[in-house]
Amino acid sequence: VQFFVDGRAQLTRTTPPWSAELRLPNIPTETVVRAEGYDAQGKLLAADEILLNEPQGEPRVKLLAPARGKRLSGTVRARAAAVVPEGRRIENVVFKLNDEVLVTLTQPPWEVSFEAPQSEQVTYLTVTATYTDGTKVEDYRILNSSEFLEEIEVDLVELYTTVTDRSGALVDDLPQERFGVRDNGRPQQISKFEMVRDLPLTMGVVIDTSGSMRESIGEAKHAAADFLRAVMTPRDRAFAVGFSDRPAMLMPLTPDSHALEVAFRDLPAMGNTALHDALVYSLYQFRGIRGRKAMVLLSDGDDTSSLVPFADALAFAQRSGVSIYTIGLGVGAGSVGIRGKLSKLAEETGGRVFYVDKADALDTVYDQIERELRSQ
C-alpha cells in the first residue's frame, strides 16, 4: 500500500498493518491524502482518498486535478472537492467533457479517469455538484488550450475598513473618491464601495483560560457575554473558544447569543497558554465564510505551550480575511514579547489592540470594538 499527500508519495508498506503517520503542514490547509493498494505484480487493486481541512461555507465545487494549464496526454484522472454546508447533502456530482457525460457520482471520492483529447479543438472539462435542495454549482478547466487562449480566474477581494480621526473618533461620511487601494504599490480599481452596517457579521471570541487568569476569569466571561449580546443582530453568528494547554470549542457558530453566554459559564482557569495554537484553531472556524469576519482575542500572557510557531500563526491570520481585535489583560509595558504579538496581529489584519490593567475595564474595550464593527 502506497500513501500520498497532495499527489506526492510519502510511505509504502508491504506488510500489515496498512497504516501510516504522514507529515502535514503546520497550519490547516486543504490536503488530499490518498492510499493505493497493489498486488504482487504491481497491479493497482483499489484506491481511496480523503480531503482534509476542506472549506465550509456556501455550496461550492472545485476541480483539484488536472492542474490548470497543464498539457495532457494518455489517461487523465480528474478530481474534485465539494463544500457541503451544515444541513445539506449532495445529490450527485457530474463530470462532463464538453457536452458528454463522463460519470455521475452519488458519493465521494469525486473523481473520474478519461482519455485526454487528441484534437486541436478547445475542450472543456466541467464538474457540476447538485445538492438535495436543488442548488447547483460548477467548476471547469480548458484542456490543452492553444497558446492564444488563456484561462484566467479572478476573485473580487473584499476590504472592510474603519476610519478614525486623530482623536480616535469614527469617521463614516467619506466618499469613494477619498479612498485608494494599492497592491505592491500598484493602484487597483475599486469595483464597489458602500457602508456595510447591515451586512451579516461572523464573530469569534477567544479567551485565555490558563491558570494565570484565575482571578480575572469571572469578569472576563461576563464582559464577553455582554459584548456578544450587544453586538449580535438576528442575522449575525458567533462562536466561542477557550484555551489553556490547548484550544477548546465552547460553542460552535450560532446565531443564539444566549447559548454563547451559557457556554462561558463554569469555565475554569488552569494550565498553560497555547496562544498560537488557539489563534490558528479559531481562525480555521472561519474557512469558506464570506462577508464581514472579526475575532476578539483576550490573553494575559505570552505563549508557553503551542506547537505552531508565531510566524506561521501570523501568516495564517494574514490570509484569513478576519479582522483581529486583541486585548492584553494586565500586560505591562515590560512584556515586550506578548505586546509585540498582539500589536502585530491587530495591525496586520485590520483590527486594533487594547491594553487594560484590570478585568473590570473590559466592558469599555468591548464597547469600542462594537462601535468599530458597526461603522465599517
mmCIF file of C-alpha atoms in Angstrom:
data_model
loop_
_atom_site.group_PDB
_atom_site.id
_atom_site.type_symbol
_atom_site.label_atom_id
_atom_site.label_comp_id
_atom_site.label_asym_id
_atom_site.label_seq_id
_atom_site.Cartn_x
_atom_site.Cartn_y
_atom_site.Cartn_z
ATOM 1 C CA VAL A 1 0.000 0.000 0.000
ATOM 2 C CA GLN A 2 1.387 3.373 -1.005
ATOM 3 C CA PHE A 3 0.364 6.578 0.777
ATOM 4 C CA PHE A 4 0.304 10.002 -0.886
ATOM 5 C CA VAL A 5 -0.116 13.565 0.372
ATOM 6 C CA ASP A 6 -1.212 16.014 -2.331
ATOM 7 C CA GLY A 7 -0.030 13.605 -5.014
ATOM 8 C CA ARG A 8 3.429 13.041 -3.518
ATOM 9 C CA ALA A 9 4.348 9.574 -2.281
ATOM 10 C CA GLN A 10 5.277 9.590 1.419
ATOM 11 C CA LEU A 11 5.336 5.957 2.509
ATOM 12 C CA THR A 12 4.988 2.407 1.169
ATOM 13 C CA ARG A 13 4.004 -0.562 3.352
ATOM 14 C CA THR A 14 4.437 -4.153 2.196
ATOM 15 C CA THR A 15 3.009 -5.846 5.309
ATOM 16 C CA PRO A 16 0.078 -5.082 7.612
ATOM 17 C CA PRO A 17 -0.976 -3.028 9.457
ATOM 18 C CA TRP A 18 -1.809 -0.823 6.463
ATOM 19 C CA SER A 19 -1.391 2.461 8.314
ATOM 20 C CA ALA A 20 0.975 5.397 8.174
ATOM 21 C CA GLU A 21 1.996 8.527 10.058
ATOM 22 C CA LEU A 22 2.129 11.312 7.483
ATOM 23 C CA ARG A 23 3.767 14.718 7.567
ATOM 24 C CA LEU A 24 1.207 17.502 7.187
ATOM 25 C CA PRO A 25 1.624 21.296 7.155
ATOM 26 C CA ASN A 26 1.920 23.204 10.452
ATOM 27 C CA ILE A 27 -1.280 25.123 9.771
ATOM 28 C CA PRO A 28 -4.581 23.763 8.398
ATOM 29 C CA THR A 29 -4.605 23.685 4.604
ATOM 30 C CA GLU A 30 -6.667 21.701 2.129
ATOM 31 C CA THR A 31 -4.739 18.443 1.817
ATOM 32 C CA VAL A 32 -5.566 15.315 -0.173
ATOM 33 C CA VAL A 33 -4.448 12.057 1.488
ATOM 34 C CA ARG A 34 -4.591 9.037 -0.830
ATOM 35 C CA ALA A 35 -3.881 5.325 -0.400
ATOM 36 C CA GLU A 36 -3.317 2.898 -3.296
ATOM 37 C CA GLY A 37 -3.195 -0.883 -2.925
ATOM 38 C CA TYR A 38 -1.186 -3.043 -5.383
ATOM 39 C CA ASP A 39 -0.849 -6.791 -5.855
ATOM 40 C CA ALA A 40 2.473 -8.677 -6.058
ATOM 41 C CA GLN A 41 2.735 -7.908 -9.786
ATOM 42 C CA GLY A 42 2.314 -4.171 -9.233
ATOM 43 C CA LYS A 43 -1.267 -4.004 -10.499
ATOM 44 C CA LEU A 44 -3.478 -1.405 -8.844
ATOM 45 C CA LEU A 45 -6.247 -3.203 -6.946
ATOM 46 C CA ALA A 46 -8.011 -0.366 -5.135
ATOM 47 C CA ALA A 47 -7.569 3.248 -4.104
ATOM 48 C CA ASP A 48 -9.252 5.750 -1.843
ATOM 49 C CA GLU A 49 -8.602 9.311 -0.756
ATOM 50 C CA ILE A 50 -9.884 11.937 1.610
ATOM 51 C CA LEU A 51 -9.748 15.724 1.573
ATOM 52 C CA LEU A 52 -8.582 17.111 4.920
ATOM 53 C CA ASN A 53 -9.478 20.596 6.127
ATOM 54 C CA GLU A 54 -11.998 21.129 3.353
ATOM 55 C CA PRO A 55 -13.619 24.563 3.390
ATOM 56 C CA GLN A 56 -17.045 25.252 4.806
ATOM 57 C CA GLY A 57 -19.493 27.976 3.884
ATOM 58 C CA GLU A 58 -21.674 28.268 0.807
ATOM 59 C CA PRO A 59 -22.099 25.345 -1.627
ATOM 60 C CA ARG A 60 -19.077 25.137 -3.894
ATOM 61 C CA VAL A 61 -17.285 22.598 -6.054
ATOM 62 C CA LYS A 62 -13.655 22.848 -7.112
ATOM 63 C CA LEU A 63 -11.589 20.858 -9.593
ATOM 64 C CA LEU A 64 -8.366 19.776 -7.877
ATOM 65 C CA ALA A 65 -6.968 17.923 -10.903
ATOM 66 C CA PRO A 66 -5.916 18.162 -13.632
ATOM 67 C CA ALA A 67 -3.897 21.279 -12.894
ATOM 68 C CA ARG A 68 -4.838 24.465 -14.705
ATOM 69 C CA GLY A 69 -2.789 24.993 -17.897
ATOM 70 C CA LYS A 70 -1.137 21.550 -17.872
ATOM 71 C CA ARG A 71 -0.648 19.719 -21.204
ATOM 72 C CA LEU A 72 -2.391 16.355 -21.020
ATOM 73 C CA SER A 73 -1.934 13.028 -22.780
ATOM 74 C CA GLY A 74 -2.994 9.428 -22.248
ATOM 75 C CA THR A 75 -5.262 8.597 -19.325
ATOM 76 C CA VAL A 76 -6.143 11.589 -17.147
ATOM 77 C CA ARG A 77 -7.615 11.478 -13.653
ATOM 78 C CA ALA A 78 -9.925 14.333 -12.695
ATOM 79 C CA ARG A 79 -10.624 15.023 -9.013
ATOM 80 C CA ALA A 80 -12.978 17.487 -7.381
ATOM 81 C CA ALA A 81 -13.829 18.654 -3.869
ATOM 82 C CA ALA A 82 -17.251 19.907 -2.831
ATOM 83 C CA VAL A 83 -18.255 22.121 0.083
ATOM 84 C CA VAL A 84 -21.282 20.715 1.896
ATOM 85 C CA PRO A 85 -22.838 23.261 4.293
ATOM 86 C CA GLU A 86 -24.355 22.014 7.522
ATOM 87 C CA GLY A 87 -27.859 20.684 6.970
ATOM 88 C CA ARG A 88 -27.374 19.984 3.254
ATOM 89 C CA ARG A 89 -26.371 16.912 1.257
ATOM 90 C CA ILE A 90 -25.037 16.332 -2.237
ATOM 91 C CA GLU A 91 -27.425 14.549 -4.583
ATOM 92 C CA ASN A 92 -24.848 13.929 -7.316
ATOM 93 C CA VAL A 93 -21.646 15.145 -8.936
ATOM 94 C CA VAL A 94 -21.410 15.029 -12.741
ATOM 95 C CA PHE A 95 -18.201 15.216 -14.792
ATOM 96 C CA LYS A 96 -18.527 16.220 -18.455
ATOM 97 C CA LEU A 97 -16.105 16.512 -21.362
ATOM 98 C CA ASN A 98 -17.717 19.226 -23.469
ATOM 99 C CA ASP A 99 -21.353 18.021 -23.505
ATOM 100 C CA GLU A 100 -20.583 14.332 -22.985
ATOM 101 C CA VAL A 101 -21.235 12.960 -19.509
ATOM 102 C CA LEU A 102 -18.211 11.027 -18.244
ATOM 103 C CA VAL A 103 -19.713 9.863 -14.954
ATOM 104 C CA THR A 104 -22.448 10.661 -12.435
ATOM 105 C CA LEU A 105 -21.409 10.056 -8.820
ATOM 106 C CA THR A 106 -23.559 9.984 -5.704
ATOM 107 C CA GLN A 107 -20.817 9.602 -3.083
ATOM 108 C CA PRO A 108 -17.143 10.576 -2.768
ATOM 109 C CA PRO A 109 -14.436 10.338 -3.858
ATOM 110 C CA TRP A 110 -15.450 12.708 -6.648
ATOM 111 C CA GLU A 111 -13.127 11.528 -9.406
ATOM 112 C CA VAL A 112 -13.105 10.025 -12.902
ATOM 113 C CA SER A 113 -10.492 8.817 -15.397
ATOM 114 C CA PHE A 114 -10.726 9.580 -19.116
ATOM 115 C CA GLU A 115 -8.554 9.730 -22.224
ATOM 116 C CA ALA A 116 -7.041 13.120 -22.959
ATOM 117 C CA PRO A 117 -8.466 14.790 -26.092
ATOM 118 C CA GLN A 118 -6.224 14.496 -29.166
ATOM 119 C CA SER A 119 -7.839 17.132 -31.387
ATOM 120 C CA GLU A 120 -6.780 20.759 -31.548
ATOM 121 C CA GLN A 121 -10.307 21.935 -30.777
ATOM 122 C CA VAL A 122 -10.967 23.604 -27.450
ATOM 123 C CA THR A 123 -12.196 21.017 -24.928
ATOM 124 C CA TYR A 124 -13.901 21.809 -21.637
ATOM 125 C CA LEU A 125 -13.886 19.590 -18.571
ATOM 126 C CA THR A 126 -16.717 20.557 -16.230
ATOM 127 C CA VAL A 127 -17.842 19.274 -12.859
ATOM 128 C CA THR A 128 -21.301 20.099 -11.514
ATOM 129 C CA ALA A 129 -22.472 19.384 -7.977
ATOM 130 C CA THR A 130 -26.214 19.237 -7.330
ATOM 131 C CA TYR A 131 -27.465 19.497 -3.748
ATOM 132 C CA THR A 132 -30.655 17.978 -2.372
ATOM 133 C CA ASP A 133 -32.267 21.437 -2.156
ATOM 134 C CA GLY A 134 -31.767 21.929 -5.907
ATOM 135 C CA THR A 135 -28.703 24.186 -5.691
ATOM 136 C CA LYS A 136 -26.161 23.635 -8.481
ATOM 137 C CA VAL A 137 -22.535 24.805 -8.542
ATOM 138 C CA GLU A 138 -19.901 24.263 -11.225
ATOM 139 C CA ASP A 139 -16.189 24.459 -11.957
ATOM 140 C CA TYR A 140 -14.323 23.892 -15.213
ATOM 141 C CA ARG A 141 -10.967 23.514 -16.967
ATOM 142 C CA ILE A 142 -9.951 24.297 -20.541
ATOM 143 C CA LEU A 143 -7.869 21.308 -21.649
ATOM 144 C CA ASN A 144 -4.810 21.590 -23.918
ATOM 145 C CA SER A 145 -5.736 25.103 -24.976
ATOM 146 C CA SER A 146 -3.736 26.843 -27.695
ATOM 147 C CA GLU A 147 -1.134 29.455 -26.880
ATOM 148 C CA PHE A 148 -3.624 32.121 -27.956
ATOM 149 C CA LEU A 149 -6.228 31.028 -25.432
ATOM 150 C CA GLU A 150 -5.523 31.833 -21.816
ATOM 151 C CA GLU A 151 -7.648 30.894 -18.807
ATOM 152 C CA ILE A 152 -7.793 33.466 -16.026
ATOM 153 C CA GLU A 153 -9.532 33.169 -12.671
ATOM 154 C CA VAL A 154 -10.367 36.453 -10.978
ATOM 155 C CA ASP A 155 -11.743 36.869 -7.457
ATOM 156 C CA LEU A 156 -13.018 40.143 -6.068
ATOM 157 C CA VAL A 157 -11.268 40.942 -2.789
ATOM 158 C CA GLU A 158 -13.403 42.410 -0.016
ATOM 159 C CA LEU A 159 -11.651 45.025 2.143
ATOM 160 C CA TYR A 160 -13.512 46.167 5.255
ATOM 161 C CA THR A 161 -12.068 49.378 6.661
ATOM 162 C CA THR A 162 -12.627 51.560 9.690
ATOM 163 C CA VAL A 163 -11.607 55.231 9.599
ATOM 164 C CA THR A 164 -10.888 57.313 12.696
ATOM 165 C CA ASP A 165 -9.756 60.888 13.173
ATOM 166 C CA ARG A 166 -6.749 61.915 15.238
ATOM 167 C CA SER A 167 -8.749 61.730 18.444
ATOM 168 C CA GLY A 168 -9.834 58.163 17.679
ATOM 169 C CA ALA A 169 -13.421 59.105 16.814
ATOM 170 C CA LEU A 170 -15.033 57.131 13.997
ATOM 171 C CA VAL A 171 -15.484 58.841 10.619
ATOM 172 C CA ASP A 172 -18.312 57.452 8.500
ATOM 173 C CA ASP A 173 -19.098 60.102 5.864
ATOM 174 C CA LEU A 174 -16.147 59.759 3.467
ATOM 175 C CA PRO A 175 -16.914 59.406 -0.274
ATOM 176 C CA GLN A 176 -15.274 56.799 -2.516
ATOM 177 C CA GLU A 177 -13.006 59.479 -4.023
ATOM 178 C CA ARG A 178 -11.167 59.723 -0.702
ATOM 179 C CA PHE A 179 -10.128 56.051 -0.843
ATOM 180 C CA GLY A 180 -7.404 54.321 -2.848
ATOM 181 C CA VAL A 181 -6.210 50.714 -2.939
ATOM 182 C CA ARG A 182 -2.691 49.647 -3.906
ATOM 183 C CA ASP A 183 -1.283 46.150 -4.324
ATOM 184 C CA ASN A 184 2.521 46.157 -4.051
ATOM 185 C CA GLY A 185 2.422 49.840 -4.942
ATOM 186 C CA ARG A 186 0.173 49.429 -7.983
ATOM 187 C CA PRO A 187 -3.209 51.233 -7.925
ATOM 188 C CA GLN A 188 -6.210 48.897 -8.067
ATOM 189 C CA GLN A 189 -9.700 49.559 -9.367
ATOM 190 C CA ILE A 190 -12.438 49.772 -6.734
ATOM 191 C CA SER A 191 -15.411 47.814 -8.067
ATOM 192 C CA LYS A 192 -17.863 48.551 -5.249
ATOM 193 C CA PHE A 193 -17.903 50.996 -2.342
ATOM 194 C CA GLU A 194 -20.514 51.192 0.413
ATOM 195 C CA MET A 195 -21.156 51.374 4.133
ATOM 196 C CA VAL A 196 -21.871 47.884 5.417
ATOM 197 C CA ARG A 197 -23.696 48.401 8.697
ATOM 198 C CA ASP A 198 -26.395 45.983 7.588
ATOM 199 C CA LEU A 199 -24.211 43.123 6.350
ATOM 200 C CA PRO A 200 -24.204 39.967 8.495
ATOM 201 C CA LEU A 201 -21.215 39.570 10.785
ATOM 202 C CA THR A 202 -19.414 36.359 11.693
ATOM 203 C CA MET A 203 -17.632 36.761 15.020
ATOM 204 C CA GLY A 204 -15.297 34.678 17.155
ATOM 205 C CA VAL A 205 -14.495 35.362 20.820
ATOM 206 C CA VAL A 206 -11.340 33.650 22.075
ATOM 207 C CA ILE A 207 -10.482 33.784 25.793
ATOM 208 C CA ASP A 208 -7.330 32.741 27.629
ATOM 209 C CA THR A 209 -8.337 30.307 30.397
ATOM 210 C CA SER A 210 -4.838 29.448 31.629
ATOM 211 C CA GLY A 211 -4.000 29.348 35.328
ATOM 212 C CA SER A 212 -2.797 32.944 35.366
ATOM 213 C CA MET A 213 -6.360 34.088 34.538
ATOM 214 C CA ARG A 214 -7.758 32.632 37.788
ATOM 215 C CA GLU A 215 -8.508 35.992 39.436
ATOM 216 C CA SER A 216 -9.851 37.607 36.251
ATOM 217 C CA ILE A 217 -11.765 34.813 34.534
ATOM 218 C CA GLY A 218 -15.131 35.681 36.108
ATOM 219 C CA GLU A 219 -15.197 39.281 34.885
ATOM 220 C CA ALA A 220 -13.690 38.255 31.535
ATOM 221 C CA LYS A 221 -16.538 35.778 30.932
ATOM 222 C CA HIS A 222 -19.241 38.277 31.875
ATOM 223 C CA ALA A 223 -17.735 41.018 29.693
ATOM 224 C CA ALA A 224 -17.506 38.687 26.684
ATOM 225 C CA ALA A 225 -21.118 37.548 27.117
ATOM 226 C CA ASP A 226 -22.338 41.156 27.435
ATOM 227 C CA PHE A 227 -20.394 42.097 24.303
ATOM 228 C CA LEU A 228 -21.929 39.320 22.210
ATOM 229 C CA ARG A 229 -25.417 40.228 23.421
ATOM 230 C CA ALA A 230 -24.850 43.834 22.384
ATOM 231 C CA VAL A 231 -23.100 43.318 19.061
ATOM 232 C CA MET A 232 -25.107 40.444 17.574
ATOM 233 C CA THR A 233 -28.191 41.028 15.441
ATOM 234 C CA PRO A 234 -30.544 38.238 14.287
ATOM 235 C CA ARG A 235 -28.501 37.970 11.072
ATOM 236 C CA ASP A 236 -25.145 37.513 12.820
ATOM 237 C CA ARG A 237 -23.397 34.365 14.037
ATOM 238 C CA ALA A 238 -20.627 33.841 16.572
ATOM 239 C CA PHE A 239 -18.564 31.121 18.213
ATOM 240 C CA ALA A 240 -16.599 30.933 21.459
ATOM 241 C CA VAL A 241 -13.209 29.325 22.126
ATOM 242 C CA GLY A 242 -11.307 28.951 25.387
ATOM 243 C CA PHE A 243 -7.646 27.985 25.539
ATOM 244 C CA SER A 244 -5.051 26.910 28.064
ATOM 245 C CA ASP A 245 -2.798 23.934 27.221
ATOM 246 C CA ARG A 246 -4.830 23.589 24.013
ATOM 247 C CA PRO A 247 -7.797 25.363 22.415
ATOM 248 C CA ALA A 248 -11.318 24.047 23.039
ATOM 249 C CA MET A 249 -14.566 24.923 21.267
ATOM 250 C CA LEU A 250 -17.003 26.215 23.877
ATOM 251 C CA MET A 251 -19.799 26.891 21.379
ATOM 252 C CA PRO A 252 -19.703 26.416 17.580
ATOM 253 C CA LEU A 253 -21.124 29.018 15.197
ATOM 254 C CA THR A 254 -24.607 30.005 16.297
ATOM 255 C CA PRO A 255 -26.967 32.994 15.980
ATOM 256 C CA ASP A 256 -28.029 32.434 19.615
ATOM 257 C CA SER A 257 -26.263 34.900 21.934
ATOM 258 C CA HIS A 258 -27.853 33.250 24.982
ATOM 259 C CA ALA A 259 -26.298 29.893 24.040
ATOM 260 C CA LEU A 260 -22.924 31.632 23.847
ATOM 261 C CA GLU A 261 -23.472 33.192 27.261
ATOM 262 C CA VAL A 262 -24.236 29.771 28.744
ATOM 263 C CA ALA A 263 -21.074 28.371 27.119
ATOM 264 C CA PHE A 264 -18.932 30.799 29.135
ATOM 265 C CA ARG A 265 -20.366 29.671 32.474
ATOM 266 C CA ASP A 266 -18.339 27.410 34.756
ATOM 267 C CA LEU A 267 -15.232 27.987 32.645
ATOM 268 C CA PRO A 268 -12.225 27.137 34.861
ATOM 269 C CA ALA A 269 -8.809 28.787 34.716
ATOM 270 C CA MET A 270 -5.943 26.291 34.729
ATOM 271 C CA GLY A 271 -2.964 25.101 32.716
ATOM 272 C CA ASN A 272 -0.506 26.775 30.356
ATOM 273 C CA THR A 273 -1.029 29.186 27.440
ATOM 274 C CA ALA A 274 -1.231 27.809 23.877
ATOM 275 C CA LEU A 275 -1.840 31.216 22.305
ATOM 276 C CA HIS A 276 -0.525 30.431 18.793
ATOM 277 C CA ASP A 277 -2.433 27.153 18.554
ATOM 278 C CA ALA A 278 -5.626 28.871 19.733
ATOM 279 C CA LEU A 279 -5.202 31.587 17.123
ATOM 280 C CA VAL A 280 -4.894 29.097 14.261
ATOM 281 C CA TYR A 281 -7.675 26.870 15.615
ATOM 282 C CA SER A 282 -10.062 29.811 15.918
ATOM 283 C CA LEU A 283 -9.269 31.302 12.513
ATOM 284 C CA TYR A 284 -9.845 27.870 10.987
ATOM 285 C CA GLN A 285 -13.500 28.136 12.030
ATOM 286 C CA PHE A 286 -13.947 30.976 9.503
ATOM 287 C CA ARG A 287 -12.889 28.898 6.490
ATOM 288 C CA GLY A 288 -15.183 29.265 3.496
ATOM 289 C CA ILE A 289 -17.256 32.001 5.165
ATOM 290 C CA ARG A 290 -17.806 35.167 3.147
ATOM 291 C CA GLY A 291 -18.741 38.637 4.321
ATOM 292 C CA ARG A 292 -17.625 40.521 7.407
ATOM 293 C CA LYS A 293 -15.493 38.482 9.781
ATOM 294 C CA ALA A 294 -13.957 39.563 13.074
ATOM 295 C CA MET A 295 -12.365 37.917 16.075
ATOM 296 C CA VAL A 296 -11.629 39.143 19.603
ATOM 297 C CA LEU A 297 -8.633 37.516 21.290
ATOM 298 C CA LEU A 298 -8.066 38.057 25.021
ATOM 299 C CA SER A 299 -4.883 36.924 26.783
ATOM 300 C CA ASP A 300 -2.907 37.895 29.861
ATOM 301 C CA GLY A 301 0.446 36.386 28.910
ATOM 302 C CA ASP A 302 2.751 35.055 26.227
ATOM 303 C CA ASP A 303 2.605 31.602 24.679
ATOM 304 C CA THR A 304 4.092 28.753 26.711
ATOM 305 C CA SER A 305 2.911 25.517 25.073
ATOM 306 C CA SER A 306 1.953 25.879 21.382
ATOM 307 C CA LEU A 307 3.098 23.564 18.615
ATOM 308 C CA VAL A 308 2.666 26.253 15.948
ATOM 309 C CA PRO A 309 5.369 28.967 15.775
ATOM 310 C CA PHE A 310 4.129 32.559 15.893
ATOM 311 C CA ALA A 311 5.415 33.300 12.374
ATOM 312 C CA ASP A 312 3.193 30.544 10.947
ATOM 313 C CA ALA A 313 0.205 31.659 13.008
ATOM 314 C CA LEU A 314 0.667 35.259 11.857
ATOM 315 C CA ALA A 315 0.892 34.208 8.201
ATOM 316 C CA PHE A 316 -2.314 32.194 8.627
ATOM 317 C CA ALA A 317 -4.012 35.235 10.162
ATOM 318 C CA GLN A 318 -2.886 37.485 7.308
ATOM 319 C CA ARG A 319 -4.505 35.168 4.750
ATOM 320 C CA SER A 320 -7.707 34.609 6.722
ATOM 321 C CA GLY A 321 -9.562 37.810 5.874
ATOM 322 C CA VAL A 322 -10.521 38.129 9.557
ATOM 323 C CA SER A 323 -10.081 41.405 11.461
ATOM 324 C CA ILE A 324 -8.493 40.514 14.794
ATOM 325 C CA TYR A 325 -9.055 42.676 17.867
ATOM 326 C CA THR A 326 -6.533 41.750 20.542
ATOM 327 C CA ILE A 327 -6.815 42.553 24.239
ATOM 328 C CA GLY A 328 -3.841 42.346 26.589
ATOM 329 C CA LEU A 329 -5.082 41.976 30.168
ATOM 330 C CA GLY A 330 -2.535 43.024 32.776
ATOM 331 C CA VAL A 331 0.204 43.004 30.145
ATOM 332 C CA GLY A 332 2.626 45.679 31.297
ATOM 333 C CA ALA A 333 4.946 47.750 29.137
ATOM 334 C CA GLY A 334 7.807 45.447 30.081
ATOM 335 C CA SER A 335 6.117 42.416 28.496
ATOM 336 C CA VAL A 336 7.653 43.172 25.126
ATOM 337 C CA GLY A 337 7.119 39.732 23.585
ATOM 338 C CA ILE A 338 3.369 39.369 24.048
ATOM 339 C CA ARG A 339 2.693 43.071 23.401
ATOM 340 C CA GLY A 340 4.546 42.797 20.114
ATOM 341 C CA LYS A 341 2.500 39.764 19.075
ATOM 342 C CA LEU A 342 -0.852 41.285 19.998
ATOM 343 C CA SER A 343 0.009 44.524 18.197
ATOM 344 C CA LYS A 344 1.260 42.710 15.104
ATOM 345 C CA LEU A 345 -1.859 40.553 14.849
ATOM 346 C CA ALA A 346 -4.136 43.578 15.039
ATOM 347 C CA GLU A 347 -2.107 45.729 12.651
ATOM 348 C CA GLU A 348 -1.695 43.025 10.010
ATOM 349 C CA THR A 349 -5.394 42.083 9.930
ATOM 350 C CA GLY A 350 -7.121 45.464 10.160
ATOM 351 C CA GLY A 351 -8.149 45.187 13.805
ATOM 352 C CA ARG A 352 -6.984 47.073 16.893
ATOM 353 C CA VAL A 353 -5.036 46.263 20.027
ATOM 354 C CA PHE A 354 -6.139 47.236 23.536
ATOM 355 C CA TYR A 355 -4.322 47.004 26.866
ATOM 356 C CA VAL A 356 -6.140 47.071 30.196
ATOM 357 C CA ASP A 357 -4.772 46.625 33.702
ATOM 358 C CA LYS A 358 -7.886 45.103 35.269
ATOM 359 C CA ALA A 359 -10.717 42.914 34.014
ATOM 360 C CA ASP A 360 -13.319 45.460 35.164
ATOM 361 C CA ALA A 361 -12.187 47.696 32.268
ATOM 362 C CA LEU A 362 -13.087 45.093 29.623
ATOM 363 C CA ASP A 363 -16.633 46.411 29.153
ATOM 364 C CA THR A 364 -15.241 49.721 27.898
ATOM 365 C CA VAL A 365 -12.952 47.930 25.431
ATOM 366 C CA TYR A 366 -15.769 45.770 24.110
ATOM 367 C CA ASP A 367 -17.916 48.895 23.640
ATOM 368 C CA GLN A 368 -15.206 50.399 21.427
ATOM 369 C CA ILE A 369 -14.919 47.204 19.385
ATOM 370 C CA GLU A 370 -18.699 47.106 18.930
ATOM 371 C CA ARG A 371 -18.754 50.691 17.603
ATOM 372 C CA GLU A 372 -15.984 49.895 15.135
ATOM 373 C CA LEU A 373 -17.690 46.777 13.838
ATOM 374 C CA ARG A 374 -20.871 48.749 13.212
ATOM 375 C CA SER A 375 -19.022 51.574 11.415
ATOM 376 C CA GLN A 376 -17.155 49.775 8.619
#
